Short mmCIF file of C-alpha atoms in Angstrom, two decimals:
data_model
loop_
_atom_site.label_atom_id
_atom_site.label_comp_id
_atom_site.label_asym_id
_atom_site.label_seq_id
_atom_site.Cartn_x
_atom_site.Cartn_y
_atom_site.Cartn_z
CA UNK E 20 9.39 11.74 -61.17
CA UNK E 21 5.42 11.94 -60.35
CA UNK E 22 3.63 8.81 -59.91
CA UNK E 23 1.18 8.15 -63.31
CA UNK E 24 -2.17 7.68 -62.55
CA UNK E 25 -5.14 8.42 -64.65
CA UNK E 26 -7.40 9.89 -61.48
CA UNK E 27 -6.83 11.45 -57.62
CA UNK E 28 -10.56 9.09 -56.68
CA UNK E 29 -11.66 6.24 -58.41
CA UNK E 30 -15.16 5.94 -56.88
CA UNK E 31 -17.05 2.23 -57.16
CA UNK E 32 -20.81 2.37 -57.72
CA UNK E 33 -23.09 5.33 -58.86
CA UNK E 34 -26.01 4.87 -56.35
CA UNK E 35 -26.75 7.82 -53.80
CA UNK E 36 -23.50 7.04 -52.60
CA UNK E 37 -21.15 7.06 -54.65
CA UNK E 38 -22.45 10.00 -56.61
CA UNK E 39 -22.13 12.09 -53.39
CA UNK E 40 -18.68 10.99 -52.94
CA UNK E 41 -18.00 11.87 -56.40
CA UNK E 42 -19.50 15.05 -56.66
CA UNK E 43 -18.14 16.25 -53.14
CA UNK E 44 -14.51 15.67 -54.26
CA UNK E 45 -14.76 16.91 -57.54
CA UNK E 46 -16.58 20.07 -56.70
CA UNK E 47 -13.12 20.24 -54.15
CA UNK E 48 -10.66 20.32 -57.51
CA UNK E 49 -10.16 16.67 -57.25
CA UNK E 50 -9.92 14.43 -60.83
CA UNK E 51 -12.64 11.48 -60.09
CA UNK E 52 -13.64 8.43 -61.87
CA UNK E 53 -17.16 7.51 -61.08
CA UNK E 54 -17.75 3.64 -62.73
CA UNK E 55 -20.87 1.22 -62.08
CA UNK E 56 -21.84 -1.89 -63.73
CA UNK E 57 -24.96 -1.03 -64.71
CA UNK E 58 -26.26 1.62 -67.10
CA UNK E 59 -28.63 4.10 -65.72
CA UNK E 60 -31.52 4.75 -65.47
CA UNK E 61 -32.08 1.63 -63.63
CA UNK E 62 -34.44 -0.19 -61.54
CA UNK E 63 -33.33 -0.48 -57.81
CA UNK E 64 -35.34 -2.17 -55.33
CA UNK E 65 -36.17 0.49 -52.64
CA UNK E 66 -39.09 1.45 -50.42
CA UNK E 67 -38.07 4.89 -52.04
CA UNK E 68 -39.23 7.16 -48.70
CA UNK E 69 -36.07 9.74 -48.28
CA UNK E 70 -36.00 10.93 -44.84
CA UNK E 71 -35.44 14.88 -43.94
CA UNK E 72 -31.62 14.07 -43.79
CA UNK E 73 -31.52 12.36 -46.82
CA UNK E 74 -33.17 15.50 -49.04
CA UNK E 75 -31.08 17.94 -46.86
CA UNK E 76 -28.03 16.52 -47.95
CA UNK E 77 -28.81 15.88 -51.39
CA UNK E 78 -29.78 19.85 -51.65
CA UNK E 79 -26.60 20.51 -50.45
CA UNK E 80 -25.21 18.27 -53.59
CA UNK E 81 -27.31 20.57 -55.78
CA UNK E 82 -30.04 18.55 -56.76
CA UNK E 83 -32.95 20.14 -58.06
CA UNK E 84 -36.06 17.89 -57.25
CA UNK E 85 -37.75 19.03 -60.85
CA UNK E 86 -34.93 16.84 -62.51
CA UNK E 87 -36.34 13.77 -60.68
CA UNK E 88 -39.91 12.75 -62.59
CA UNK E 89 -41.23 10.91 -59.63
CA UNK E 90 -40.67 13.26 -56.99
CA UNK E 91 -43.48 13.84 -54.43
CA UNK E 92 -42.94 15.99 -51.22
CA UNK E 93 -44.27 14.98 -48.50
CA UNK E 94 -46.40 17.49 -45.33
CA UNK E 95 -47.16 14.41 -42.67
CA UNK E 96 -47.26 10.97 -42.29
CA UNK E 97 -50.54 8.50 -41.00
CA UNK E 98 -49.17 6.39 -38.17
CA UNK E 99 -51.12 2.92 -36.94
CA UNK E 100 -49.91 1.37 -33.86
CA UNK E 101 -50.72 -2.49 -33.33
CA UNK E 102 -54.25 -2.31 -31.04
CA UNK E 103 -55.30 -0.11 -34.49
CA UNK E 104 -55.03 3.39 -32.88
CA UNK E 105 -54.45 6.02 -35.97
CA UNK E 106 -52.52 9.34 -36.01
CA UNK E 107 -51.59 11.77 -38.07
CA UNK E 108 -48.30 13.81 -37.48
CA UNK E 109 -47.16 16.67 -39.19
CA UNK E 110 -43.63 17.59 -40.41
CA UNK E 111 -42.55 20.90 -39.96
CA UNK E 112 -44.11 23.72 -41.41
CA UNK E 113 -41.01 25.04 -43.45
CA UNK E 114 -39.93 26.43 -44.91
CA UNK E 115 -37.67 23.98 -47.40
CA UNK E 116 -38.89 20.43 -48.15
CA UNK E 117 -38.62 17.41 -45.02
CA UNK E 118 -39.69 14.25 -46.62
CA UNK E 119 -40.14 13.29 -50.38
CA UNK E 120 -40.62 9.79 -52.21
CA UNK E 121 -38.99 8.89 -55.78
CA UNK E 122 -38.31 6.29 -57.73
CA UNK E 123 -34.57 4.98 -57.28
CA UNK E 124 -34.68 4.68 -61.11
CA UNK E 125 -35.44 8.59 -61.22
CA UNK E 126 -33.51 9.54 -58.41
CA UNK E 127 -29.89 7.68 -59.19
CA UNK E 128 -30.17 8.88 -62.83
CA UNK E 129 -30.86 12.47 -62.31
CA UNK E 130 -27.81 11.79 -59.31
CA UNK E 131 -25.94 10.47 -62.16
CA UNK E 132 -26.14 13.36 -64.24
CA UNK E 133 -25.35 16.01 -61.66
CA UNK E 134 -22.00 13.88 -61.14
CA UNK E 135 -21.12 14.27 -64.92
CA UNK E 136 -22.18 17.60 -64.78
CA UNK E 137 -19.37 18.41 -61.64
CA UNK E 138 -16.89 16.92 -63.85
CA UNK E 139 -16.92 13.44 -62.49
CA UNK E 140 -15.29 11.13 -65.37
CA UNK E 141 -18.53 8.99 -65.20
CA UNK E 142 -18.01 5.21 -66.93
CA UNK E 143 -21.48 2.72 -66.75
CA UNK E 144 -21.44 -0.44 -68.17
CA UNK E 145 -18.47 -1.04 -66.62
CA UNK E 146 -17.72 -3.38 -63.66
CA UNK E 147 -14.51 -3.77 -61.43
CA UNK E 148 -13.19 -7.08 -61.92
CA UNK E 149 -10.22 -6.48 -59.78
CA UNK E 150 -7.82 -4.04 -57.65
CA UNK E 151 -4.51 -3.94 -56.40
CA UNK E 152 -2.39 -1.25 -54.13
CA UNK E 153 0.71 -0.65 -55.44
CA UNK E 154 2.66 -0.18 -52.46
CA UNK E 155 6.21 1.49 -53.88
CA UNK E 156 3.88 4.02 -55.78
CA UNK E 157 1.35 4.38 -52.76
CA UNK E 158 -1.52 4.20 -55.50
CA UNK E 159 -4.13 1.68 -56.16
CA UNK E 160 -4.84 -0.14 -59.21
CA UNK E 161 -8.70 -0.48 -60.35
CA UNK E 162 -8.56 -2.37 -63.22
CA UNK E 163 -12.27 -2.68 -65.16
CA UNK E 164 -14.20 -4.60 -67.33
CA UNK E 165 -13.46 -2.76 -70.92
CA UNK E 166 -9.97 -3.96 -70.09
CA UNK E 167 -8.38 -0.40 -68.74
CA UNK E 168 -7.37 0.04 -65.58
CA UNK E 169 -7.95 3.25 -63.35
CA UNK E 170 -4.83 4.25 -61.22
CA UNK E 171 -5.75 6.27 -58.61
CA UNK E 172 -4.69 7.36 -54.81
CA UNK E 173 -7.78 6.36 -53.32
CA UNK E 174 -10.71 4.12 -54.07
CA UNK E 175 -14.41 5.08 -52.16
CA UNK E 176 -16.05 1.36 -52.87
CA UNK E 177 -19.86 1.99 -52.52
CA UNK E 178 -20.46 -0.94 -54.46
CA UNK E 179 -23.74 -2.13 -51.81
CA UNK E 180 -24.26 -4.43 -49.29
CA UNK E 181 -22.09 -7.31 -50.68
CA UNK E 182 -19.11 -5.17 -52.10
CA UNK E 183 -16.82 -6.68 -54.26
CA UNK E 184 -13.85 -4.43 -53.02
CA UNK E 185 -14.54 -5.62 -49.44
CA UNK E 186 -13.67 -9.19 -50.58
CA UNK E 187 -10.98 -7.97 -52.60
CA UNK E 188 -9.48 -6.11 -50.36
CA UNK E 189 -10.14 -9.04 -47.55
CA UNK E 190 -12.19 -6.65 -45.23
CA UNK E 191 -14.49 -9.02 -44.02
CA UNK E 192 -16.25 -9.58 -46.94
CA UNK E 193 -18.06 -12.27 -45.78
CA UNK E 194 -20.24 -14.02 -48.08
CA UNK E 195 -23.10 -15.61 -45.98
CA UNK E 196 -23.60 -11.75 -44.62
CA UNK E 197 -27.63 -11.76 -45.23
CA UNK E 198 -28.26 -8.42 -43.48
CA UNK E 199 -29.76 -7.26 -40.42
CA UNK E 200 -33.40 -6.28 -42.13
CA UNK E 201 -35.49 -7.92 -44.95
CA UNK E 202 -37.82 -5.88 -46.67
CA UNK E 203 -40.17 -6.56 -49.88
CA UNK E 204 -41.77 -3.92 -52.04
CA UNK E 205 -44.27 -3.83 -54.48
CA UNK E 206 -45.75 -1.17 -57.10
CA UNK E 207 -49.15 -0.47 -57.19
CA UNK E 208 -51.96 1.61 -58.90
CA UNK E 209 -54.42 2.46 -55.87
CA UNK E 210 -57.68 3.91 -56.01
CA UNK E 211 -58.43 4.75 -52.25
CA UNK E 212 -58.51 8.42 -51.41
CA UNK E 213 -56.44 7.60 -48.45
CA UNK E 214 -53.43 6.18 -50.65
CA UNK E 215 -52.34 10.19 -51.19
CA UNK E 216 -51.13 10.17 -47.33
CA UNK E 217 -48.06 8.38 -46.35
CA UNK E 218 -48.52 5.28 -43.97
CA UNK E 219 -46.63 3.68 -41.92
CA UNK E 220 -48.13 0.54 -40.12
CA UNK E 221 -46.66 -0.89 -36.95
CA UNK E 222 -48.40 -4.49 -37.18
CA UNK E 223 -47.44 -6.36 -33.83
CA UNK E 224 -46.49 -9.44 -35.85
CA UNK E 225 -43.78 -7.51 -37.70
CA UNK E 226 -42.03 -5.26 -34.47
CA UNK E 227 -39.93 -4.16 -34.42
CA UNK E 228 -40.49 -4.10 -38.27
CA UNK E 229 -43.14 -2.56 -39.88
CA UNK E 230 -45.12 -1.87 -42.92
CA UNK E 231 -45.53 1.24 -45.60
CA UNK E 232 -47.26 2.94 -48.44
CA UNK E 233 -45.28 6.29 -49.85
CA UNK E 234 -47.68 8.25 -52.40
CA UNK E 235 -45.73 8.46 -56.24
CA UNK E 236 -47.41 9.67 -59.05
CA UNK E 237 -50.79 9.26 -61.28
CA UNK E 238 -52.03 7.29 -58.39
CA UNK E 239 -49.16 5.19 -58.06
CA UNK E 240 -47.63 3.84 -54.42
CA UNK E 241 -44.66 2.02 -53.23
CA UNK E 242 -46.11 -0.59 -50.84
CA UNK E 243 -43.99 -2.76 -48.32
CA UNK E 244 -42.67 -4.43 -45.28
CA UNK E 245 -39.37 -4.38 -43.26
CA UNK E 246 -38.70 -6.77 -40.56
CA UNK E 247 -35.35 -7.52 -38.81
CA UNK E 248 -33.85 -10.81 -39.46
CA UNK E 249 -33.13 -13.13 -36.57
CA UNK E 250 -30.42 -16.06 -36.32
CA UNK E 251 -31.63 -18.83 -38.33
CA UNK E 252 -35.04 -17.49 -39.03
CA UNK E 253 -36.26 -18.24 -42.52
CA UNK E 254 -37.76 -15.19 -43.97
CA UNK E 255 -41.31 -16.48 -44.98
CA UNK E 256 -41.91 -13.19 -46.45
CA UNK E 257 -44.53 -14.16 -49.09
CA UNK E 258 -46.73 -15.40 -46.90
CA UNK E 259 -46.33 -12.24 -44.84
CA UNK E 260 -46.80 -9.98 -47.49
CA UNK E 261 -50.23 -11.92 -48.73
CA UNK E 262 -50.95 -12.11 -45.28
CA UNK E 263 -50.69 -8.26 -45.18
CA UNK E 264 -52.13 -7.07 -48.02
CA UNK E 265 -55.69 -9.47 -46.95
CA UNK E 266 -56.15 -7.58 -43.57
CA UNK E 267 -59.01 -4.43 -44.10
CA UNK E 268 -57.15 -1.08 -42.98
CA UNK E 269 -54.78 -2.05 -45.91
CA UNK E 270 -57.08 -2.77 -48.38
CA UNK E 271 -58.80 0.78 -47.12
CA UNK E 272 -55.57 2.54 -48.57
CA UNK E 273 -55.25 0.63 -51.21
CA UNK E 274 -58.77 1.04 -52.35
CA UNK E 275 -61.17 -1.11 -54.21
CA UNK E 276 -60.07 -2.24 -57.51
CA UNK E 277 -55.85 -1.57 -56.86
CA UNK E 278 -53.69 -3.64 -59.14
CA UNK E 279 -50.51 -4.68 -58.56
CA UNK E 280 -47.36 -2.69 -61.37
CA UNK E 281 -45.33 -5.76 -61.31
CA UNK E 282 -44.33 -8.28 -59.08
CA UNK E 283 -43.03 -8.04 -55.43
CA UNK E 284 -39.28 -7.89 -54.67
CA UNK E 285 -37.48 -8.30 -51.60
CA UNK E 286 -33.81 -7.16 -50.37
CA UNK E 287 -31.96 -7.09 -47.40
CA UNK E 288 -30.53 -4.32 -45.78
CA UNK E 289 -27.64 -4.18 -43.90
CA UNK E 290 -27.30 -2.01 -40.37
CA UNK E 291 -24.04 -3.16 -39.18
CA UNK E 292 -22.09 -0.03 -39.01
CA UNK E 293 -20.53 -0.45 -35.73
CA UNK E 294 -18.83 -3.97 -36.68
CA UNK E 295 -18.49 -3.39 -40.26
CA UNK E 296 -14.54 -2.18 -40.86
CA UNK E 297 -14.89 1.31 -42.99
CA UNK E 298 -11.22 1.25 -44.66
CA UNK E 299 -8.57 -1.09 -45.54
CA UNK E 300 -4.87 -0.95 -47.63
CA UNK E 301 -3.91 1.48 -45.44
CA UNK E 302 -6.44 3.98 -45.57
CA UNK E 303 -6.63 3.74 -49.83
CA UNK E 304 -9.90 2.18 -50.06
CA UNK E 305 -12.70 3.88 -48.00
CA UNK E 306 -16.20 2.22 -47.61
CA UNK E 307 -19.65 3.96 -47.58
CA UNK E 308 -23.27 3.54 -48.09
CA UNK E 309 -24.14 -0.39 -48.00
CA UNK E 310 -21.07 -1.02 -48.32
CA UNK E 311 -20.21 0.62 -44.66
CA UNK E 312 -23.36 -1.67 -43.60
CA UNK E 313 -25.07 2.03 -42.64
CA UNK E 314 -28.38 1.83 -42.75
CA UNK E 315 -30.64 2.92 -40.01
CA UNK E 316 -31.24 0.05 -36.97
CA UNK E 317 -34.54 1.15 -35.78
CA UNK E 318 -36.18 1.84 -39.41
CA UNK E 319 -33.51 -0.37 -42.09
CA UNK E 320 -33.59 3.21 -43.99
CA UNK E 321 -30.36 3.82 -45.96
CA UNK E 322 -30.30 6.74 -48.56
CA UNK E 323 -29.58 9.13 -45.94
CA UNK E 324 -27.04 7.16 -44.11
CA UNK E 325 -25.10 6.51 -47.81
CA UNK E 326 -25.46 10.09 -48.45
CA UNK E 327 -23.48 11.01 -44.97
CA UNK E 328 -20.84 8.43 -44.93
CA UNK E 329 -20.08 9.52 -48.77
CA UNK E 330 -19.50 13.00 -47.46
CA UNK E 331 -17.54 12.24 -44.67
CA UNK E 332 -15.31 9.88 -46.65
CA UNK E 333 -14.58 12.20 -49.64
CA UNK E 334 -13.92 15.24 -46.89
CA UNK E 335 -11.33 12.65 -44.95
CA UNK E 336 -9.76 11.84 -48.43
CA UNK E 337 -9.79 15.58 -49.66
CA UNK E 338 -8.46 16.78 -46.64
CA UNK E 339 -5.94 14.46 -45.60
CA UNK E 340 -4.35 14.42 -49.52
CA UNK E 341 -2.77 11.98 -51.89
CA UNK E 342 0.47 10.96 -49.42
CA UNK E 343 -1.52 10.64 -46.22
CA UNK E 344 -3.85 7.92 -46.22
CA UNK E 345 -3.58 6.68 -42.55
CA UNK E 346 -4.50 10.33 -41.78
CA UNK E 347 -7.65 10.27 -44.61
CA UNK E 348 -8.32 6.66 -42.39
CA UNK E 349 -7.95 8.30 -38.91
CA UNK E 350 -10.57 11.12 -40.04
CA UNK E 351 -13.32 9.18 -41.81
CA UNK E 352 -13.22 6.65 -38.73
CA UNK E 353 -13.59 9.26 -36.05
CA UNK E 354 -16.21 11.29 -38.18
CA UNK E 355 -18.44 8.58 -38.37
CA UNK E 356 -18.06 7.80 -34.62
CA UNK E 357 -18.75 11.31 -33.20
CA UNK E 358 -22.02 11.07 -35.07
CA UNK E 359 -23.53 7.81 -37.01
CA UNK E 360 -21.99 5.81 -34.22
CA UNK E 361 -24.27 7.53 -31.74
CA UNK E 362 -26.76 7.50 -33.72
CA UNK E 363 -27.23 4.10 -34.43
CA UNK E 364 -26.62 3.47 -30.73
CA UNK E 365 -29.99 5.40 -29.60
CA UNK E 366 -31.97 3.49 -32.85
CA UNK E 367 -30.81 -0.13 -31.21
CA UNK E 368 -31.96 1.04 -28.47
CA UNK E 369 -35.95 1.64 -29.57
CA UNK E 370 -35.74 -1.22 -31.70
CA UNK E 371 -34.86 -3.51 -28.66
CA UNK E 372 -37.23 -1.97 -26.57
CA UNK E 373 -39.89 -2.70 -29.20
CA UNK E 374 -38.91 -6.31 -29.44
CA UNK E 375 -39.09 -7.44 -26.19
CA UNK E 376 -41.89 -5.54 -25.54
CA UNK E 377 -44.07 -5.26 -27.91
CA UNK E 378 -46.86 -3.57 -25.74
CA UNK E 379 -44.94 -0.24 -26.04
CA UNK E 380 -45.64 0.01 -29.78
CA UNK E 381 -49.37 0.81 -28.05
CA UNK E 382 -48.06 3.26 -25.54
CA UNK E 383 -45.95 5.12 -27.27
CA UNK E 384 -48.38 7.13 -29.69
CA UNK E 385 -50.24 8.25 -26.78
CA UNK E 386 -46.85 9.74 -25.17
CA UNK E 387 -46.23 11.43 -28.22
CA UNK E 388 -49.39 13.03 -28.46
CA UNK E 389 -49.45 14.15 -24.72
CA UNK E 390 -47.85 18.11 -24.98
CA UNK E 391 -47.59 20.20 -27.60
CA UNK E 392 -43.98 19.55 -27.36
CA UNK E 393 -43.73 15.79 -28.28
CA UNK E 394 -46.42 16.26 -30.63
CA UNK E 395 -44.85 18.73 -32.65
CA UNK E 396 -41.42 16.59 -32.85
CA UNK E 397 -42.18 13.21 -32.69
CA UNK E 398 -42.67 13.03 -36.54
CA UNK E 399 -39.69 15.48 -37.63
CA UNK E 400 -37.24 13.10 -34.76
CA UNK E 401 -38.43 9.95 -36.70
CA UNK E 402 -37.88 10.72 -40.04
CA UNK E 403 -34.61 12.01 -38.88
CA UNK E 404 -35.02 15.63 -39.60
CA UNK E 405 -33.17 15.69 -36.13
CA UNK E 406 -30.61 13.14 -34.84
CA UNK E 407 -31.62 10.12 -33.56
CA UNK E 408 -29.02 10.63 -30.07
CA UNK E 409 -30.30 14.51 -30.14
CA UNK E 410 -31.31 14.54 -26.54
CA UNK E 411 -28.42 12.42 -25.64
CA UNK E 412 -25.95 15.04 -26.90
CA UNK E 413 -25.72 18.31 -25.25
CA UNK E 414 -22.75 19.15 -27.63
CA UNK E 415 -25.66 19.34 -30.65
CA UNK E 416 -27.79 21.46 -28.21
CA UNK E 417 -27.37 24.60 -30.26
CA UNK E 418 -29.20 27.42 -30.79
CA UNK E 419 -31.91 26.47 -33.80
CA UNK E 420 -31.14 23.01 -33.16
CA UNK E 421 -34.97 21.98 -33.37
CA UNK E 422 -35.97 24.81 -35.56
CA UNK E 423 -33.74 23.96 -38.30
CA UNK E 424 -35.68 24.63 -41.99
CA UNK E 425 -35.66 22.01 -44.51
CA UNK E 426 -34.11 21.21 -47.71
CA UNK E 427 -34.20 23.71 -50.48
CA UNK E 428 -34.88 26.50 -48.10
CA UNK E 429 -34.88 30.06 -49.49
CA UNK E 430 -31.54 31.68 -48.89
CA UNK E 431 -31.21 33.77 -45.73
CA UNK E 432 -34.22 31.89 -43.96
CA UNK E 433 -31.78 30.46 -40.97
CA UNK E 434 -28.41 29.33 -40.20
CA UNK E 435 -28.78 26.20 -42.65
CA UNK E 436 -28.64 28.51 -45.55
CA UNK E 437 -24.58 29.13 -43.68
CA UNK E 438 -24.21 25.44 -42.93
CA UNK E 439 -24.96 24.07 -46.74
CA UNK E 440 -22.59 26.84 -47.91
CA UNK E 441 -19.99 25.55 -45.63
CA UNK E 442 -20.32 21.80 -46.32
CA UNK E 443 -19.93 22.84 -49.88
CA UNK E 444 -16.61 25.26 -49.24
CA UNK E 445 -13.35 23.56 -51.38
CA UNK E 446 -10.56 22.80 -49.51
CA UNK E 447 -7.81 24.21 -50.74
CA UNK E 448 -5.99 22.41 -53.90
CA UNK E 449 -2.29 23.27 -52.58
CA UNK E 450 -3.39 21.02 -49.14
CA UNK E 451 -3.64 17.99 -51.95
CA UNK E 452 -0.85 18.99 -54.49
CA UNK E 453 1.60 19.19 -51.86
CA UNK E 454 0.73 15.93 -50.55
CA UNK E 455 0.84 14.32 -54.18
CA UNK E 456 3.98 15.43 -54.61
CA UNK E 457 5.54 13.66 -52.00
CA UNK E 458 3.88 10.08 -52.81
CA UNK E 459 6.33 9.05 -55.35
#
């Protein structure tokens, strides 16, 4: 007799991460549950800058940037290195998009809405308030705060930083975790000409941190600071951000008369991939996003990092089917390895450099404005339109593999138009009914 259970994928939280998860496996014939606790659209604290991998990926999810009201591409970025030196770099040319800024209110929603609209059983309002594996059905048992419970072979928790299914589950769920970065943001309406650029400062009192402004709409611009946290090291981030907001080639962007849209909020942000366990039960329960502590070492960015471990994840569980979760395990593990892993390895490795010594934050911009060369990829290799480890993996060395086009690319204009119709290719539903059928 089958096993009951009400989904194939319960999926925990309906940021960037779980909706990827949610629409990647049901777009693969899979029945999901998406649930949150919160009702959308809602606030998240965010610098809101989404990095060329982060809009390539959510193209490939099918989002169309005119659903999301805040959406601003963005052509280049203003760099300032610590002695005050000022660049600007340009992202590629095209064609497709390579940088944007949104609100995460805008951006989750419209997310939100693509998952319903993929099929995903989508439940807000409604928190997990506890799960079990049933171990003689091989299923696991989500039970929620309206009092049902979801039964389902796998769970993808990207409930954030401090996920509740972690400590459920007892995958070191540690509850003094604070994070590897702190960052605060605030909203503001700026008047200074300049504010239309995107900044990003390198103040030698925050390295290897550093400070922002991303460009939103009717004059509006997320403003901010990230800085790593160290052992014991109390954050002291008001005074910082005061501090920062006083000094004059800040107040030059912001531009006389700029008021603040509400009050400043921090949030941590944790970058502890390579400790952080990414299953448990078995293989059942796969973690993503925050919850896989993914974020980016050298720049504490996270959207595209949720958006890739969410794929990975769904394709492991998809792949591997309902009666194989050691091999769904196995898969997610060593997909994450062969390329966040790496990743993450070559971003410790700037950000150490750039604490202990902090001179090289002044050397470095005139390296990468030296040749045409460096000049022309320093920008697209820090907002991650390439990988971090690129020159450190000859197995990515590919032909195209530094002339790949952006998101949203017209059809036909290089191989990525191929590659987005692969990562979007179903596996086929007999590889995951036949499995089902043996977990009884």
């Amino acid at each position: 007799m089958p096993v009951r259970h009400t989904a194939d994928v319960v999926v925990v939280g309906a940021g960037p991460a779980g909706c990827a998860a949610a629409i990647t496996l049901a777009r693969a014939g899979r029945r999901v549950v998406l649930v949150d606790k919160a009702t959308f659209p809602r606030d998240k604290t965010c610098g809101d800058g989404l990095t060329a991998l982060a809009v390539r990926l959510l193209a490939d999810l099918g989002l169309d940037p005119a659903t999301v009201g805040s959406w601003v591409p963005l052509v280049d970025v203003m760099v300032r290195t610590p002695r005050g030196d000022e660049q600007r770099f340009a992202l590629p040319p095209g064609p497709g998009q390579f940088a944007a800024v949104s609100r995460r209110a805008d951006l989750d929603a419209a997310l939100v809405e693509l998952a319903r609209a993929a099929g995903v059983d989508v439940r807000e309002g409604c928190a997990v308030t506890a799960a079990s594996p049933d171990a003689a059905d091989g299923v696991v048992d989500v039970h929620l705060a309206d009092g049902t419970t979801a039964r389902a072979w796998y769970v993808v928790a990207a409930d954030g930083m401090w996920s509740p299914l972690r400590k459920l589950t007892g995958a070191g769920g540690a509850t003094a975790y604070l994070g590897e970065w702190q960052a605060l943001r605030q909203y503001f309406v700026a008047t200074g000409p300049e504010s239309r650029s995107m900044w990003v400062w390198f103040e030698r009192d925050l390295l290897p941190g550093y400070a922002w402004s991303f460009p939103l709409p009717d004059g509006r611009i997320n403003i901010g600071l990230g800085v790593q946290r160290t052992h014991g090291d109390a954050t002291g981030l008001r005074h910082r951000w005061d501090d920062l907001l006083a000094r004059p080639h800040i107040r030059r962007v912001l531009g006389d008369g700029a008021e603040p849209e509400g009050p400043w909020r921090a949030w941590p942000i944790p970058t502890g991939i390579l400790d952080a366990p990414l299953t448990a039960w078995g293989g059942r329960v796969l973690f993503v996003g925050d919850a896989a502590r993914a974020g980016d070492t050298m720049t504490g960015e996270g959207i595209g990092q949720a958006l890739e471990t969410a794929r990975l994840a769904a394709r492991a569980v998809a792949g591997a089917g309902a009666g194989d979760p050691a091999r769904a395990a196995t898969a997610y593990r060593r997909a994450v390895r062969a390329g966040l892993y790496i990743d993450d390895l070559a971003s410790r490795l700037v950000a150490r450099t750039l604490a202990r010594h902090p001179g090289a934050a002044d050397r470095w911009l005139p390296v990468a404005l030296s040749t045409r060369f460096t000049t022309r990829y320093f920008g697209p290799w820090m907002f991650e339109h390439h990988p971090r480890a690129l020159p450190l993996t000859p197995w990515r060395w590919g032909r195209g593999a530094l002339s790949t086009p952006g998101a949203w690319a017209p059809p036909g204009a290089s191989a990525w138009a191929s590659l987005a119709a692969a990562g979007r290719r179903q596996l086929p539903s007999s590889a995951w009914q036949t499995s089902a059928s043996t977990a009884r």
